[in-house]
PDB file of C-alpha atoms in Angstrom:
ATOM      1  CA  MET A 102      83.653  -3.998 -57.990  1.00 45.00           C
ATOM      2  CA  ALA A 103      84.825  -5.907 -54.973  1.00 47.00           C
ATOM      3  CA  ARG A 104      82.882  -8.912 -54.073  1.00 48.00           C
ATOM      4  CA  VAL A 105      81.729  -9.821 -50.554  1.00 47.00           C
ATOM      5  CA  GLY A 106      83.381 -12.925 -49.383  1.00 51.00           C
ATOM      6  CA  GLY A 107      81.117 -15.950 -49.263  1.00 51.00           C
ATOM      7  CA  ARG A 108      78.339 -14.471 -51.413  1.00 52.00           C
ATOM      8  CA  ASN A 109      77.106 -16.404 -54.416  1.00 58.00           C
ATOM      9  CA  SER A 110      75.336 -14.406 -57.153  1.00 60.00           C
ATOM     10  CA  TRP A 111      73.756 -17.561 -58.563  1.00 63.00           C
ATOM     11  CA  ILE A 112      71.841 -17.905 -55.259  1.00 66.00           C
ATOM     12  CA  ALA A 113      71.367 -14.233 -54.281  1.00 63.00           C
ATOM     13  CA  VAL A 114      69.637 -13.208 -57.507  1.00 68.00           C
ATOM     14  CA  PRO A 115      66.925 -15.902 -57.497  1.00 69.00           C
ATOM     15  CA  ALA A 116      66.396 -15.419 -53.752  1.00 66.00           C
ATOM     16  CA  GLY A 117      65.980 -11.622 -54.242  1.00 68.00           C
ATOM     17  CA  LEU A 118      63.513 -12.202 -57.140  1.00 72.00           C
ATOM     18  CA  ALA A 119      61.515 -14.682 -54.941  1.00 71.00           C
ATOM     19  CA  CYS A 120      61.350 -12.176 -52.052  1.00 75.00           C
ATOM     20  CA  ALA A 121      60.200  -9.465 -54.383  1.00 72.00           C
ATOM     21  CA  ALA A 122      57.543 -11.846 -55.762  1.00 73.00           C
ATOM     22  CA  VAL A 123      56.256 -12.667 -52.250  1.00 71.00           C
ATOM     23  CA  VAL A 124      56.110  -8.974 -51.290  1.00 71.00           C
ATOM     24  CA  GLY A 125      54.260  -8.161 -54.530  1.00 70.00           C
ATOM     25  CA  ALA A 126      51.802 -11.005 -53.896  1.00 68.00           C
ATOM     26  CA  LEU A 127      51.140  -9.809 -50.390  1.00 68.00           C
ATOM     27  CA  VAL A 128      50.512  -6.207 -51.616  1.00 65.00           C
ATOM     28  CA  TRP A 129      48.163  -7.530 -54.300  1.00 66.00           C
ATOM     29  CA  LEU A 130      46.227  -9.527 -51.703  1.00 67.00           C
ATOM     30  CA  ALA A 131      46.002  -6.573 -49.389  1.00 65.00           C
ATOM     31  CA  LEU A 132      44.643  -4.163 -51.954  1.00 68.00           C
ATOM     32  CA  PRO A 133      40.973  -5.046 -51.438  1.00 71.00           C
ATOM     33  CA  MET A 134      41.263  -4.218 -47.738  1.00 68.00           C
ATOM     34  CA  VAL A 135      42.586  -0.666 -48.272  1.00 64.00           C
ATOM     35  CA  PRO A 136      39.125   0.935 -48.752  1.00 69.00           C
ATOM     36  CA  VAL A 137      37.825  -1.038 -45.765  1.00 62.00           C
ATOM     37  CA  THR A 138      40.770   0.121 -43.614  1.00 68.00           C
ATOM     38  CA  ILE A 139      40.244   3.764 -44.706  1.00 72.00           C
ATOM     39  CA  THR A 140      36.446   3.586 -43.883  1.00 71.00           C
ATOM     40  CA  TRP A 141      37.157   2.019 -40.473  1.00 64.00           C
ATOM     41  CA  ALA A 142      39.707   4.720 -39.596  1.00 66.00           C
ATOM     42  CA  GLY A 143      37.315   7.412 -40.745  1.00 63.00           C
ATOM     43  CA  ASP A 144      34.415   6.034 -38.646  1.00 63.00           C
ATOM     44  CA  THR A 145      36.611   5.677 -35.655  1.00 66.00           C
ATOM     45  CA  LEU A 146      37.703   9.325 -35.782  1.00 61.00           C
ATOM     46  CA  ARG A 147      34.116  10.537 -36.394  1.00 59.00           C
ATOM     47  CA  ASN A 148      32.728   8.514 -33.495  1.00 58.00           C
ATOM     48  CA  ALA A 149      35.478   9.742 -31.167  1.00 53.00           C
ATOM     49  CA  THR A 150      34.665  13.372 -31.888  1.00 57.00           C
ATOM     50  CA  SER A 151      30.898  13.360 -32.338  1.00 50.00           C
ATOM     51  CA  PRO A 152      28.609  14.025 -29.253  1.00 51.00           C
ATOM     52  CA  ARG A 153      27.238  11.017 -27.634  1.00 47.00           C
ATOM     53  CA  PRO A 154      23.433  10.612 -27.961  1.00 46.00           C
ATOM     54  CA  VAL A 155      21.477  11.255 -24.787  1.00 40.00           C
ATOM     55  CA  ALA A 156      19.532   8.241 -23.560  1.00 36.00           C
ATOM     56  CA  PRO A 157      15.770   8.829 -23.422  1.00 44.00           C
ATOM     57  CA  VAL A 158      14.310   9.404 -19.973  1.00 48.00           C
ATOM     58  CA  ALA A 159      12.384   6.379 -18.790  1.00 64.00           C
ATOM     59  CA  ASP A 160       8.687   6.797 -17.985  1.00 86.00           C
ATOM     60  CA  THR A 161       8.656   6.363 -14.230  1.00 93.00           C
ATOM     61  CA  PRO A 162       5.389   5.810 -12.461  1.00 95.00           C
ATOM     62  CA  ALA A 163       5.662   9.369 -11.152  1.00 96.00           C
ATOM     63  CA  ARG A 164       5.942  10.789 -14.703  1.00 95.00           C
ATOM     64  CA  LEU A 165       3.041   8.696 -15.860  1.00 94.00           C
ATOM     65  CA  ALA A 166       0.914   9.823 -12.948  1.00 95.00           C
ATOM     66  CA  LEU A 167       1.638  13.521 -13.608  1.00 95.00           C
ATOM     67  CA  GLU A 168       0.711  13.051 -17.274  1.00 94.00           C
ATOM     68  CA  ASP A 169      -2.476  11.223 -16.249  1.00 91.00           C
ATOM     69  CA  ALA A 170      -1.394   8.207 -18.328  1.00 92.00           C
ATOM     70  CA  ASP A 171      -2.532   4.656 -17.760  1.00 91.00           C
ATOM     71  CA  ILE A 172      -0.744   3.075 -14.802  1.00 93.00           C
ATOM     72  CA  ASP A 173      -1.361  -0.055 -12.778  1.00 95.00           C
ATOM     73  CA  CYS A 174      -0.114  -1.455  -9.494  1.00 97.00           C
ATOM     74  CA  ARG A 175       2.547  -3.589 -11.086  1.00 95.00           C
ATOM     75  CA  ALA A 176       4.380  -0.452 -12.184  1.00 95.00           C
ATOM     76  CA  LEU A 177       4.702   0.802  -8.639  1.00 96.00           C
ATOM     77  CA  TYR A 178       6.806  -2.210  -7.449  1.00 96.00           C
ATOM     78  CA  SER A 179      10.220  -3.438  -8.317  1.00 95.00           C
ATOM     79  CA  ASP A 180      10.526  -7.116  -9.103  1.00 95.00           C
ATOM     80  CA  SER A 181      11.915  -7.978  -5.724  1.00 95.00           C
ATOM     81  CA  LEU A 182       9.192  -6.056  -3.804  1.00 95.00           C
ATOM     82  CA  TRP A 183       6.420  -7.508  -6.041  1.00 95.00           C
ATOM     83  CA  ASN A 184       7.728 -10.995  -5.347  1.00 94.00           C
ATOM     84  CA  GLU A 185       7.725 -10.372  -1.566  1.00 93.00           C
ATOM     85  CA  LEU A 186       4.101  -9.302  -1.755  1.00 93.00           C
ATOM     86  CA  THR A 187       2.906 -12.218  -3.825  1.00 90.00           C
ATOM     87  CA  TRP A 188       5.142 -15.183  -2.914  1.00 84.00           C
ATOM     88  CA  ARG A 189       2.836 -16.368  -0.065  1.00 72.00           C
ATOM     89  CA  GLY A 190       0.158 -17.317  -2.599  1.00 70.00           C
ATOM     90  CA  ARG A 191      -2.527 -16.086  -0.178  1.00 83.00           C
ATOM     91  CA  THR A 192      -2.526 -12.417  -0.839  1.00 89.00           C
ATOM     92  CA  ILE A 193      -5.263 -10.459  -2.566  1.00 93.00           C
ATOM     93  CA  LEU A 194      -4.615  -7.217  -4.492  1.00 95.00           C
ATOM     94  CA  ASP A 195      -7.386  -4.691  -4.934  1.00 96.00           C
ATOM     95  CA  GLN A 196      -6.680  -1.823  -7.404  1.00 97.00           C
ATOM     96  CA  THR A 197      -8.884   1.206  -6.871  1.00 97.00           C
ATOM     97  CA  TYR A 198      -8.988   4.967  -6.731  1.00 97.00           C
ATOM     98  CA  ASP A 199      -9.667   5.181  -3.047  1.00 97.00           C
ATOM     99  CA  PRO A 200      -8.115   8.024  -1.015  1.00 96.00           C
ATOM    100  CA  PRO A 201      -4.935   7.368   1.003  1.00 96.00           C
ATOM    101  CA  ALA A 202      -5.414   4.987   3.934  1.00 95.00           C
ATOM    102  CA  THR A 203      -4.054   7.369   6.628  1.00 95.00           C
ATOM    103  CA  ALA A 204      -5.206   7.738  10.191  1.00 95.00           C
ATOM    104  CA  VAL A 205      -4.810  11.469   9.751  1.00 95.00           C
ATOM    105  CA  THR A 206      -8.102  11.985   7.958  1.00 91.00           C
ATOM    106  CA  SER A 207      -7.751  15.762   7.977  1.00 93.00           C
ATOM    107  CA  LEU A 208      -4.638  15.438   5.801  1.00 95.00           C
ATOM    108  CA  THR A 209      -6.695  14.083   2.907  1.00 95.00           C
ATOM    109  CA  GLU A 210      -9.129  17.001   3.236  1.00 94.00           C
ATOM    110  CA  VAL A 211      -6.346  19.608   3.331  1.00 94.00           C
ATOM    111  CA  LEU A 212      -4.332  18.254   0.374  1.00 96.00           C
ATOM    112  CA  ALA A 213      -7.399  17.345  -1.722  1.00 96.00           C
ATOM    113  CA  PRO A 214      -5.444  14.710  -3.762  1.00 97.00           C
ATOM    114  CA  GLU A 215      -6.312  13.608  -7.257  1.00 97.00           C
ATOM    115  CA  VAL A 216      -5.837   9.895  -6.818  1.00 97.00           C
ATOM    116  CA  ARG A 217      -4.117   8.162  -9.721  1.00 97.00           C
ATOM    117  CA  LEU A 218      -3.949   4.712  -8.151  1.00 96.00           C
ATOM    118  CA  THR A 219      -4.483   2.877  -4.894  1.00 98.00           C
ATOM    119  CA  CYS A 220      -3.075  -0.637  -4.402  1.00 98.00           C
ATOM    120  CA  ALA A 221      -4.537  -2.451  -1.371  1.00 97.00           C
ATOM    121  CA  TRP A 222      -2.936  -5.761  -0.397  1.00 96.00           C
ATOM    122  CA  THR A 223      -4.512  -8.075   2.153  1.00 94.00           C
ATOM    123  CA  ASP A 224      -3.559 -11.532   3.394  1.00 88.00           C
ATOM    124  CA  ARG A 225      -5.311 -14.279   5.386  1.00 79.00           C
ATOM    125  CA  ALA A 226      -3.524 -13.233   8.643  1.00 79.00           C
ATOM    126  CA  ASP A 227      -5.536  -9.948   8.656  1.00 80.00           C
ATOM    127  CA  GLY A 228      -2.464  -7.963   7.457  1.00 91.00           C
ATOM    128  CA  ALA A 229      -2.910  -5.147   5.000  1.00 95.00           C
ATOM    129  CA  ILE A 230      -0.587  -2.887   2.997  1.00 97.00           C
ATOM    130  CA  VAL A 231      -2.184  -0.011   1.198  1.00 98.00           C
ATOM    131  CA  THR A 232      -0.299   2.408  -1.114  1.00 98.00           C
ATOM    132  CA  THR A 233      -1.753   5.452  -2.916  1.00 98.00           C
ATOM    133  CA  LEU A 234      -0.136   7.640  -5.525  1.00 98.00           C
ATOM    134  CA  ALA A 235      -1.931  11.015  -5.990  1.00 98.00           C
ATOM    135  CA  VAL A 236      -1.359  14.427  -7.551  1.00 98.00           C
ATOM    136  CA  VAL A 237      -1.347  17.356  -5.129  1.00 97.00           C
ATOM    137  CA  GLY A 238      -0.848  21.085  -5.236  1.00 96.00           C
ATOM    138  CA  SER A 239       2.454  22.984  -4.959  1.00 94.00           C
ATOM    139  CA  ASP A 240       1.721  23.899  -1.353  1.00 95.00           C
ATOM    140  CA  ALA A 241       1.295  20.247  -0.358  1.00 96.00           C
ATOM    141  CA  PRO A 242       4.732  19.760   1.278  1.00 96.00           C
ATOM    142  CA  ALA A 243       4.259  22.597   3.794  1.00 96.00           C
ATOM    143  CA  LEU A 244       0.651  21.637   4.507  1.00 96.00           C
ATOM    144  CA  ALA A 245       1.467  17.974   4.951  1.00 97.00           C
ATOM    145  CA  GLU A 246       4.462  18.633   7.228  1.00 97.00           C
ATOM    146  CA  ALA A 247       2.444  20.784   9.565  1.00 96.00           C
ATOM    147  CA  ALA A 248      -0.424  18.291   9.736  1.00 96.00           C
ATOM    148  CA  LEU A 249       1.747  15.174  10.171  1.00 97.00           C
ATOM    149  CA  ARG A 250       4.165  16.682  12.730  1.00 96.00           C
ATOM    150  CA  GLY A 251       1.123  17.647  14.791  1.00 95.00           C
ATOM    151  CA  GLN A 252       0.099  13.963  14.828  1.00 96.00           C
ATOM    152  CA  GLY A 253       3.469  12.670  16.037  1.00 96.00           C
ATOM    153  CA  PHE A 254       5.067  11.850  12.718  1.00 97.00           C
ATOM    154  CA  ALA A 255       8.809  12.151  12.316  1.00 98.00           C
ATOM    155  CA  CYS A 256       9.421  14.342   9.277  1.00 97.00           C
ATOM    156  CA  GLU A 257      12.435  15.427   7.258  1.00 97.00           C
ATOM    157  CA  VAL A 258      12.809  17.763   4.287  1.00 95.00           C
ATOM    158  CA  THR A 259      15.652  17.058   1.823  1.00 92.00           C
ATOM    159  CA  ASP A 260      15.988  18.785  -1.570  1.00 90.00           C
ATOM    160  CA  ALA A 261      12.354  19.876  -1.515  1.00 90.00           C
ATOM    161  CA  VAL A 262      11.205  16.327  -0.757  1.00 96.00           C
ATOM    162  CA  LEU A 263       9.137  15.704   2.399  1.00 97.00           C
ATOM    163  CA  ARG A 264       9.276  12.346   4.069  1.00 98.00           C
ATOM    164  CA  CYS A 265       7.251  11.540   7.183  1.00 98.00           C
ATOM    165  CA  ALA A 266       6.832   8.260   9.073  1.00 98.00           C
ATOM    166  CA  ARG A 267       5.082   6.990  12.185  1.00 97.00           C
ATOM    167  CA  THR A 268       4.603   3.632  13.873  1.00 96.00           C
ATOM    168  CA  GLN A 269       1.567   3.334  16.142  1.00 95.00           C
ATOM    169  CA  GLU A 270      -0.307   0.306  17.398  1.00 92.00           C
ATOM    170  CA  GLY A 271       1.282  -2.045  14.894  1.00 92.00           C
ATOM    171  CA  THR A 272       0.630   0.216  11.883  1.00 96.00           C
ATOM    172  CA  VAL A 273       3.449   1.923   9.984  1.00 97.00           C
ATOM    173  CA  GLU A 274       2.604   4.996   7.912  1.00 97.00           C
ATOM    174  CA  ASP A 275       4.944   6.453   5.341  1.00 97.00           C
ATOM    175  CA  HIS A 276       4.242   9.696   3.442  1.00 98.00           C
ATOM    176  CA  VAL A 277       6.397  11.153   0.645  1.00 98.00           C
ATOM    177  CA  VAL A 278       5.490  14.449  -0.989  1.00 98.00           C
ATOM    178  CA  ARG A 279       7.657  15.426  -3.925  1.00 97.00           C
ATOM    179  CA  GLU A 280       7.367  16.671  -7.496  1.00 95.00           C
ATOM    180  CA  GLY A 281       3.718  17.417  -7.211  1.00 97.00           C
ATOM    181  CA  LEU A 282       2.816  13.946  -6.007  1.00 98.00           C
ATOM    182  CA  TRP A 283       1.856  12.371  -2.703  1.00 98.00           C
ATOM    183  CA  LEU A 284       2.926   8.756  -2.085  1.00 98.00           C
ATOM    184  CA  SER A 285       1.164   7.375   0.892  1.00 98.00           C
ATOM    185  CA  SER A 286       1.658   3.922   2.435  1.00 98.00           C
ATOM    186  CA  SER A 287       0.088   2.103   5.414  1.00 97.00           C
ATOM    187  CA  GLU A 288       1.234  -1.246   6.752  1.00 97.00           C
ATOM    188  CA  ARG A 289      -1.038  -2.940   9.243  1.00 95.00           C
ATOM    189  CA  ALA A 290       0.190  -6.126  10.914  1.00 93.00           C
ATOM    190  CA  TRP A 291       2.181  -6.919   7.785  1.00 92.00           C
ATOM    191  CA  HIS A 292       5.546  -5.313   7.366  1.00 92.00           C
ATOM    192  CA  LEU A 293       8.185  -5.582   4.620  1.00 94.00           C
ATOM    193  CA  GLU A 294      11.706  -4.400   5.156  1.00 94.00           C
ATOM    194  CA  ASP A 295      12.240  -0.823   3.944  1.00 95.00           C
ATOM    195  CA  TYR A 296       8.894  -0.932   2.139  1.00 96.00           C
ATOM    196  CA  GLY A 297       8.462   2.873   1.945  1.00 95.00           C
ATOM    197  CA  ARG A 298      12.033   3.616   0.801  1.00 96.00           C
ATOM    198  CA  ARG A 299      12.016   0.844  -1.823  1.00 96.00           C
ATOM    199  CA  LEU A 300       8.610   1.967  -3.049  1.00 96.00           C
ATOM    200  CA  GLU A 301       9.782   5.614  -3.423  1.00 97.00           C
ATOM    201  CA  LEU A 302      12.840   4.543  -5.374  1.00 95.00           C
ATOM    202  CA  GLN A 303      10.685   2.621  -7.855  1.00 96.00           C
ATOM    203  CA  VAL A 304       8.059   5.292  -8.249  1.00 96.00           C
ATOM    204  CA  PHE A 305      10.295   8.342  -8.700  1.00 95.00           C
ATOM    205  CA  GLY A 306      13.316   6.599 -10.114  1.00 89.00           C
TER     206      GLY A 306
END
C-alpha cells in the first residue's frame, strides 16, 4: 500500500484512538439527556397542534347585576376614575338603592327599573355625581329613546346600544341602555372628563 507523504503511523494511531475515546465519552455523557430530549420534542409537537384553552369570561359589573350577585360601588369604577373621585379627600360616597337621579322623572316610571346599585358622590363645593345601575325590560331602549329625545337629549343607537346625553344648567346627564341594563349618571357642578364613557367601559367591559 502506498503511504501518504508526511504521515507518521506512530502519531496517527494514538491520535485516532484518542479522538474515538473523546467521542465515546461525549456519547456516554449525553445518554441521560436522550429521554428528556424525546419528551421535550413530544410536548412541543402536542402543544403546537392541541387547541388553545379559552380564557374564562371575566365577571363584569354588568354580568353581576344581571345575575343579581353582590356588587358594590368600587366595582363600577376603574382605578383611574376611582382615584379622581377620591383624591380630594373631601368627597363622601353614599351607596344606596335609590332610583336614577334624572330630571326626566317620567323615564323612571316608564322603565320601572330594578335598581342594583346607586353610587352618590358629594363634595364640599356642593358638587354631586350620582350613578345608578338597574335592570330594565327588553323594550327599554325604544321607550327611553322616545322619552329622552322629547326632553332635548342627543341620542344615538349603535349595535342595539342606546346612548343619550344632555347638558342643562350645569348638570350633565348620561344614559346608556344595553344588554337589559340601564346605566344612568348625573353630574351637577362637578364634572370629570369623559365620565360617562369611561364608566360604561368599566361596567360592560
